[in-house]
């Protein structure tokens, strides 16, 4: 079984400041990891994904995340926050078993960006 | 690529009524998923199809819920005898099975169900 823990249900940063959203996972097999963003009354949009290979992955809108197996973490960062980054962010895991296909999501982190 | 389309966007109904939602996936995608999202939570998996075959159902999918994908294209999710606890956002996603599991799921904007 796999699970995802997102530390901090709400994060507030000033515009231009570093964004750090934390995600830790539990998986019995090497996972695929994802970050999605959700704006109000909309579905989820994929920011980035880790499958294999390079552990630092770059996504859209200037976001990136680093897979750290030893820490079972996949934290999301952005060097400089914009007002338009205010949204709900979800980390998700998909077991790399070749049979299961569903995503298991964390409870989300709401990012607030202030002037 | 027109994206995943869900209809209706909002549904308000009285407790005990039946409701049906529709999802049109991205045209070349052979996998289709349904998730449920309640306020303040992440999406929870309900079921998924590969082409017309329903391959997995969550324990969350009680016998009042049924999903179909008759021709391997669009899908419907029906809830019979709705209850207050069914109030949620129902999200549909689709993906292309190719080269393993690393094809990301693309989500629609969801159907928000409110039970009076």
mmCIF file of C-alpha atoms in Angstrom:
data_model
loop_
_atom_site.group_PDB
_atom_site.id
_atom_site.type_symbol
_atom_site.label_atom_id
_atom_site.label_comp_id
_atom_site.label_asym_id
_atom_site.label_seq_id
_atom_site.Cartn_x
_atom_site.Cartn_y
_atom_site.Cartn_z
ATOM 1 C CA UNK A 1 0.000 0.000 0.000
ATOM 2 C CA UNK A 2 1.114 3.540 -0.567
ATOM 3 C CA UNK A 3 0.335 6.835 1.105
ATOM 4 C CA UNK A 4 1.243 10.490 0.841
ATOM 5 C CA UNK A 5 1.721 13.034 3.611
ATOM 6 C CA UNK A 6 1.761 16.733 2.871
ATOM 7 C CA UNK A 7 3.074 18.737 5.796
ATOM 8 C CA UNK A 8 1.255 22.015 6.223
ATOM 9 C CA UNK A 9 -2.294 22.395 4.984
ATOM 10 C CA UNK A 10 -1.706 26.132 4.470
ATOM 11 C CA UNK A 11 1.484 27.905 3.408
ATOM 12 C CA UNK A 12 1.768 31.663 3.038
ATOM 13 C CA UNK A 13 4.651 33.390 1.264
ATOM 14 C CA UNK A 14 5.341 36.881 0.055
ATOM 15 C CA UNK A 15 5.482 37.579 -3.654
ATOM 16 C CA UNK A 16 9.048 36.963 -4.820
ATOM 17 C CA UNK A 17 9.875 34.630 -1.936
ATOM 18 C CA UNK A 18 10.845 30.982 -2.161
ATOM 19 C CA UNK A 19 8.016 28.474 -2.283
ATOM 20 C CA UNK A 20 8.563 25.127 -0.529
ATOM 21 C CA UNK A 21 5.741 22.604 -0.319
ATOM 22 C CA UNK A 22 6.559 19.353 1.441
ATOM 23 C CA UNK A 23 5.575 15.846 0.414
ATOM 24 C CA UNK A 24 6.593 12.539 1.940
ATOM 25 C CA UNK A 25 5.457 9.208 0.593
ATOM 26 C CA UNK A 26 5.240 5.643 1.727
ATOM 27 C CA UNK A 27 5.414 2.902 -0.845
ATOM 28 C CA UNK A 28 6.413 -0.733 -0.772
ATOM 29 C CA UNK A 29 7.771 -0.476 -4.302
ATOM 30 C CA UNK A 30 9.570 2.296 -6.193
ATOM 31 C CA UNK A 31 6.887 4.847 -6.916
ATOM 32 C CA UNK A 32 6.021 7.283 -9.606
ATOM 33 C CA UNK A 33 5.444 10.711 -8.031
ATOM 34 C CA UNK A 34 3.417 13.675 -9.215
ATOM 35 C CA UNK A 35 2.522 17.219 -8.245
ATOM 36 C CA UNK A 36 -0.800 18.649 -9.377
ATOM 37 C CA UNK A 37 -2.231 22.147 -8.934
ATOM 38 C CA UNK A 38 -5.928 22.935 -8.528
ATOM 39 C CA UNK A 39 -7.465 26.377 -8.944
ATOM 40 C CA UNK A 40 -10.911 27.075 -7.446
ATOM 41 C CA UNK A 41 -13.752 25.162 -9.089
ATOM 42 C CA UNK A 42 -11.400 23.512 -11.549
ATOM 43 C CA UNK A 43 -9.826 20.123 -12.027
ATOM 44 C CA UNK A 44 -6.226 19.202 -11.428
ATOM 45 C CA UNK A 45 -3.409 20.288 -13.710
ATOM 46 C CA UNK A 46 -0.151 18.342 -13.813
ATOM 47 C CA UNK A 47 2.860 20.396 -12.694
ATOM 48 C CA UNK A 48 5.542 17.724 -12.930
ATOM 49 C CA UNK A 49 6.256 14.041 -12.528
ATOM 50 C CA UNK A 50 9.062 11.729 -11.463
ATOM 51 C CA UNK A 51 9.272 8.258 -12.958
ATOM 52 C CA UNK A 52 12.895 7.184 -13.348
ATOM 53 C CA UNK A 53 16.218 8.810 -14.100
ATOM 54 C CA UNK A 54 17.171 12.288 -12.979
ATOM 55 C CA UNK A 55 15.942 12.952 -9.469
ATOM 56 C CA UNK A 56 15.508 16.703 -9.994
ATOM 57 C CA UNK A 57 12.541 17.262 -12.253
ATOM 58 C CA UNK A 58 11.408 20.527 -13.737
ATOM 59 C CA UNK A 59 7.799 21.333 -14.399
ATOM 60 C CA UNK A 60 5.615 24.100 -15.699
ATOM 61 C CA UNK A 61 5.406 27.639 -14.323
ATOM 62 C CA UNK A 62 8.940 27.512 -12.885
ATOM 63 C CA UNK A 63 8.273 24.715 -10.382
ATOM 64 C CA UNK A 64 10.656 21.862 -9.712
ATOM 65 C CA UNK A 65 10.852 18.929 -7.320
ATOM 66 C CA UNK A 66 13.561 16.594 -6.129
ATOM 67 C CA UNK A 67 13.054 12.895 -5.471
ATOM 68 C CA UNK A 68 15.040 11.808 -2.412
ATOM 69 C CA UNK A 69 14.712 8.087 -1.881
ATOM 70 C CA UNK A 70 16.610 8.081 1.413
ATOM 71 C CA UNK A 71 14.186 10.644 2.844
ATOM 72 C CA UNK A 72 11.109 9.300 0.979
ATOM 73 C CA UNK A 73 10.416 12.877 -0.013
ATOM 74 C CA UNK A 74 9.375 14.763 -3.138
ATOM 75 C CA UNK A 75 9.229 18.417 -2.104
ATOM 76 C CA UNK A 76 8.029 21.074 -4.544
ATOM 77 C CA UNK A 77 9.912 24.358 -4.888
ATOM 78 C CA UNK A 78 9.826 27.574 -6.852
ATOM 79 C CA UNK A 79 12.490 30.258 -6.429
ATOM 80 C CA UNK A 80 10.170 33.243 -6.663
ATOM 81 C CA UNK A 81 6.444 33.184 -5.961
ATOM 82 C CA UNK A 82 3.942 35.026 -8.141
ATOM 83 C CA UNK A 83 0.430 36.033 -7.171
ATOM 84 C CA UNK A 84 -0.861 33.660 -9.833
ATOM 85 C CA UNK A 85 0.667 30.710 -7.927
ATOM 86 C CA UNK A 86 -2.023 30.952 -5.242
ATOM 87 C CA UNK A 87 -3.876 27.636 -5.461
ATOM 88 C CA UNK A 88 -4.176 24.177 -3.892
ATOM 89 C CA UNK A 89 -1.282 21.795 -4.530
ATOM 90 C CA UNK A 90 -1.527 18.026 -4.348
ATOM 91 C CA UNK A 91 1.237 15.456 -4.225
ATOM 92 C CA UNK A 92 0.327 12.015 -5.560
ATOM 93 C CA UNK A 93 1.926 8.588 -5.810
ATOM 94 C CA UNK A 94 1.375 5.779 -8.269
ATOM 95 C CA UNK A 95 2.996 2.426 -7.536
ATOM 96 C CA UNK A 96 5.367 1.235 -10.195
ATOM 97 C CA UNK A 97 4.024 -2.312 -10.208
ATOM 98 C CA UNK A 98 2.755 -2.624 -13.742
ATOM 99 C CA UNK A 99 -0.724 -3.565 -12.556
ATOM 100 C CA UNK A 100 -2.104 -0.826 -10.321
ATOM 101 C CA UNK A 101 -2.949 2.446 -11.956
ATOM 102 C CA UNK A 102 -4.748 4.601 -9.452
ATOM 103 C CA UNK A 103 -3.221 7.711 -7.927
ATOM 104 C CA UNK A 104 -3.110 8.145 -4.175
ATOM 105 C CA UNK A 105 -3.218 11.821 -3.227
ATOM 106 C CA UNK A 106 -2.183 13.769 -0.182
ATOM 107 C CA UNK A 107 -4.643 16.074 1.521
ATOM 108 C CA UNK A 108 -3.263 19.108 -0.258
ATOM 109 C CA UNK A 109 -1.500 22.345 0.643
ATOM 110 C CA UNK A 110 -3.153 25.686 0.029
ATOM 111 C CA UNK A 111 -0.594 28.252 -1.082
ATOM 112 C CA UNK A 112 -1.317 31.883 -0.327
ATOM 113 C CA UNK A 113 0.852 34.584 -1.926
ATOM 114 C CA UNK A 114 0.815 38.030 -0.361
ATOM 115 C CA UNK A 115 2.118 41.389 -1.578
ATOM 116 C CA UNK B 1 -6.454 17.834 -27.786
ATOM 117 C CA UNK B 2 -9.635 19.307 -26.349
ATOM 118 C CA UNK B 3 -9.030 18.006 -22.846
ATOM 119 C CA UNK B 4 -11.247 15.935 -20.574
ATOM 120 C CA UNK B 5 -14.829 17.178 -20.572
ATOM 121 C CA UNK B 6 -17.347 16.600 -17.795
ATOM 122 C CA UNK B 7 -21.059 17.307 -17.778
ATOM 123 C CA UNK B 8 -22.792 18.791 -15.905
ATOM 124 C CA UNK B 9 -20.445 21.101 -13.992
ATOM 125 C CA UNK B 10 -22.889 21.428 -11.148
ATOM 126 C CA UNK B 11 -25.766 19.236 -10.002
ATOM 127 C CA UNK B 12 -28.149 19.997 -7.167
ATOM 128 C CA UNK B 13 -30.633 17.316 -6.230
ATOM 129 C CA UNK B 14 -32.792 16.153 -3.375
ATOM 130 C CA UNK B 15 -31.782 13.256 -1.189
ATOM 131 C CA UNK B 16 -33.033 9.979 -2.589
ATOM 132 C CA UNK B 17 -32.898 11.015 -6.233
ATOM 133 C CA UNK B 18 -30.726 9.357 -8.849
ATOM 134 C CA UNK B 19 -28.042 11.325 -10.690
ATOM 135 C CA UNK B 20 -25.837 10.558 -13.682
ATOM 136 C CA UNK B 21 -22.629 12.276 -14.709
ATOM 137 C CA UNK B 22 -20.834 12.047 -18.038
ATOM 138 C CA UNK B 23 -17.131 12.169 -18.853
ATOM 139 C CA UNK B 24 -15.578 12.493 -22.305
ATOM 140 C CA UNK B 25 -11.867 11.660 -22.160
ATOM 141 C CA UNK B 26 -9.112 12.886 -24.433
ATOM 142 C CA UNK B 27 -9.841 11.085 -27.689
ATOM 143 C CA UNK B 28 -6.811 8.800 -27.962
ATOM 144 C CA UNK B 29 -6.704 7.900 -24.263
ATOM 145 C CA UNK B 30 -7.630 4.304 -23.476
ATOM 146 C CA UNK B 31 -7.774 4.615 -19.678
ATOM 147 C CA UNK B 32 -10.489 6.516 -17.829
ATOM 148 C CA UNK B 33 -10.642 7.110 -14.074
ATOM 149 C CA UNK B 34 -13.214 8.430 -11.623
ATOM 150 C CA UNK B 35 -12.236 10.135 -8.370
ATOM 151 C CA UNK B 36 -14.232 11.807 -5.618
ATOM 152 C CA UNK B 37 -13.036 14.910 -3.790
ATOM 153 C CA UNK B 38 -14.655 16.250 -0.639
ATOM 154 C CA UNK B 39 -13.951 19.683 0.818
ATOM 155 C CA UNK B 40 -10.455 20.026 2.199
ATOM 156 C CA UNK B 41 -9.334 16.629 0.968
ATOM 157 C CA UNK B 42 -7.397 15.241 -1.939
ATOM 158 C CA UNK B 43 -9.140 13.220 -4.627
ATOM 159 C CA UNK B 44 -9.934 9.601 -3.722
ATOM 160 C CA UNK B 45 -9.934 6.872 -6.335
ATOM 161 C CA UNK B 46 -13.289 5.300 -7.202
ATOM 162 C CA UNK B 47 -12.800 3.180 -10.318
ATOM 163 C CA UNK B 48 -11.030 2.952 -13.644
ATOM 164 C CA UNK B 49 -11.539 1.491 -17.114
ATOM 165 C CA UNK B 50 -9.173 0.346 -19.780
ATOM 166 C CA UNK B 51 -11.150 0.671 -22.979
ATOM 167 C CA UNK B 52 -14.598 -0.704 -22.030
ATOM 168 C CA UNK B 53 -13.397 -3.005 -19.248
ATOM 169 C CA UNK B 54 -13.770 -1.862 -15.648
ATOM 170 C CA UNK B 55 -10.537 -3.098 -14.081
ATOM 171 C CA UNK B 56 -10.704 -1.888 -10.501
ATOM 172 C CA UNK B 57 -13.284 -0.549 -8.060
ATOM 173 C CA UNK B 58 -12.596 1.068 -4.713
ATOM 174 C CA UNK B 59 -14.346 0.062 -1.516
ATOM 175 C CA UNK B 60 -15.704 3.624 -1.628
ATOM 176 C CA UNK B 61 -17.856 2.585 -4.568
ATOM 177 C CA UNK B 62 -20.937 1.251 -2.780
ATOM 178 C CA UNK B 63 -23.641 -0.695 -4.582
ATOM 179 C CA UNK B 64 -25.507 2.585 -5.127
ATOM 180 C CA UNK B 65 -22.737 3.648 -7.509
ATOM 181 C CA UNK B 66 -22.295 2.270 -10.995
ATOM 182 C CA UNK B 67 -19.944 3.301 -13.756
ATOM 183 C CA UNK B 68 -19.943 2.316 -17.391
ATOM 184 C CA UNK B 69 -17.854 2.901 -20.475
ATOM 185 C CA UNK B 70 -19.848 0.975 -23.064
ATOM 186 C CA UNK B 71 -17.873 1.717 -26.212
ATOM 187 C CA UNK B 72 -14.544 2.519 -24.681
ATOM 188 C CA UNK B 73 -15.018 6.225 -25.245
ATOM 189 C CA UNK B 74 -17.190 8.309 -22.898
ATOM 190 C CA UNK B 75 -18.122 7.096 -19.419
ATOM 191 C CA UNK B 76 -21.068 7.624 -17.100
ATOM 192 C CA UNK B 77 -21.182 7.502 -13.321
ATOM 193 C CA UNK B 78 -24.602 6.951 -11.770
ATOM 194 C CA UNK B 79 -25.490 7.358 -8.124
ATOM 195 C CA UNK B 80 -28.796 5.871 -7.044
ATOM 196 C CA UNK B 81 -30.764 6.961 -3.965
ATOM 197 C CA UNK B 82 -28.389 9.827 -3.220
ATOM 198 C CA UNK B 83 -27.422 10.549 0.376
ATOM 199 C CA UNK B 84 -26.037 13.668 2.069
ATOM 200 C CA UNK B 85 -22.622 12.072 2.197
ATOM 201 C CA UNK B 86 -22.506 11.877 -1.587
ATOM 202 C CA UNK B 87 -22.036 15.640 -1.801
ATOM 203 C CA UNK B 88 -18.611 16.087 -3.364
ATOM 204 C CA UNK B 89 -16.722 16.974 -6.520
ATOM 205 C CA UNK B 90 -16.578 14.023 -8.909
ATOM 206 C CA UNK B 91 -13.474 14.167 -11.073
ATOM 207 C CA UNK B 92 -12.785 12.248 -14.252
ATOM 208 C CA UNK B 93 -9.303 11.705 -15.645
ATOM 209 C CA UNK B 94 -7.886 9.921 -18.655
ATOM 210 C CA UNK B 95 -4.501 8.625 -19.712
ATOM 211 C CA UNK B 96 -2.788 6.727 -22.467
ATOM 212 C CA UNK B 97 -1.377 3.323 -21.649
ATOM 213 C CA UNK B 98 1.915 3.153 -23.432
ATOM 214 C CA UNK B 99 5.315 2.091 -22.254
ATOM 215 C CA UNK B 100 4.287 1.388 -18.681
ATOM 216 C CA UNK B 101 2.586 3.398 -15.992
ATOM 217 C CA UNK B 102 4.366 6.670 -16.446
ATOM 218 C CA UNK B 103 1.717 8.308 -18.615
ATOM 219 C CA UNK B 104 0.193 11.079 -16.509
ATOM 220 C CA UNK B 105 -3.513 11.368 -15.897
ATOM 221 C CA UNK B 106 -5.265 14.431 -17.295
ATOM 222 C CA UNK B 107 -8.225 15.693 -15.283
ATOM 223 C CA UNK B 108 -11.488 17.345 -16.218
ATOM 224 C CA UNK B 109 -12.965 20.255 -14.277
ATOM 225 C CA UNK B 110 -15.270 17.964 -12.337
ATOM 226 C CA UNK B 111 -18.961 17.766 -11.510
ATOM 227 C CA UNK B 112 -19.898 19.294 -8.177
ATOM 228 C CA UNK B 113 -22.815 17.430 -6.595
ATOM 229 C CA UNK B 114 -24.867 19.030 -3.842
ATOM 230 C CA UNK B 115 -27.513 17.002 -2.035
ATOM 231 C CA UNK B 116 -30.317 18.994 -0.418
#
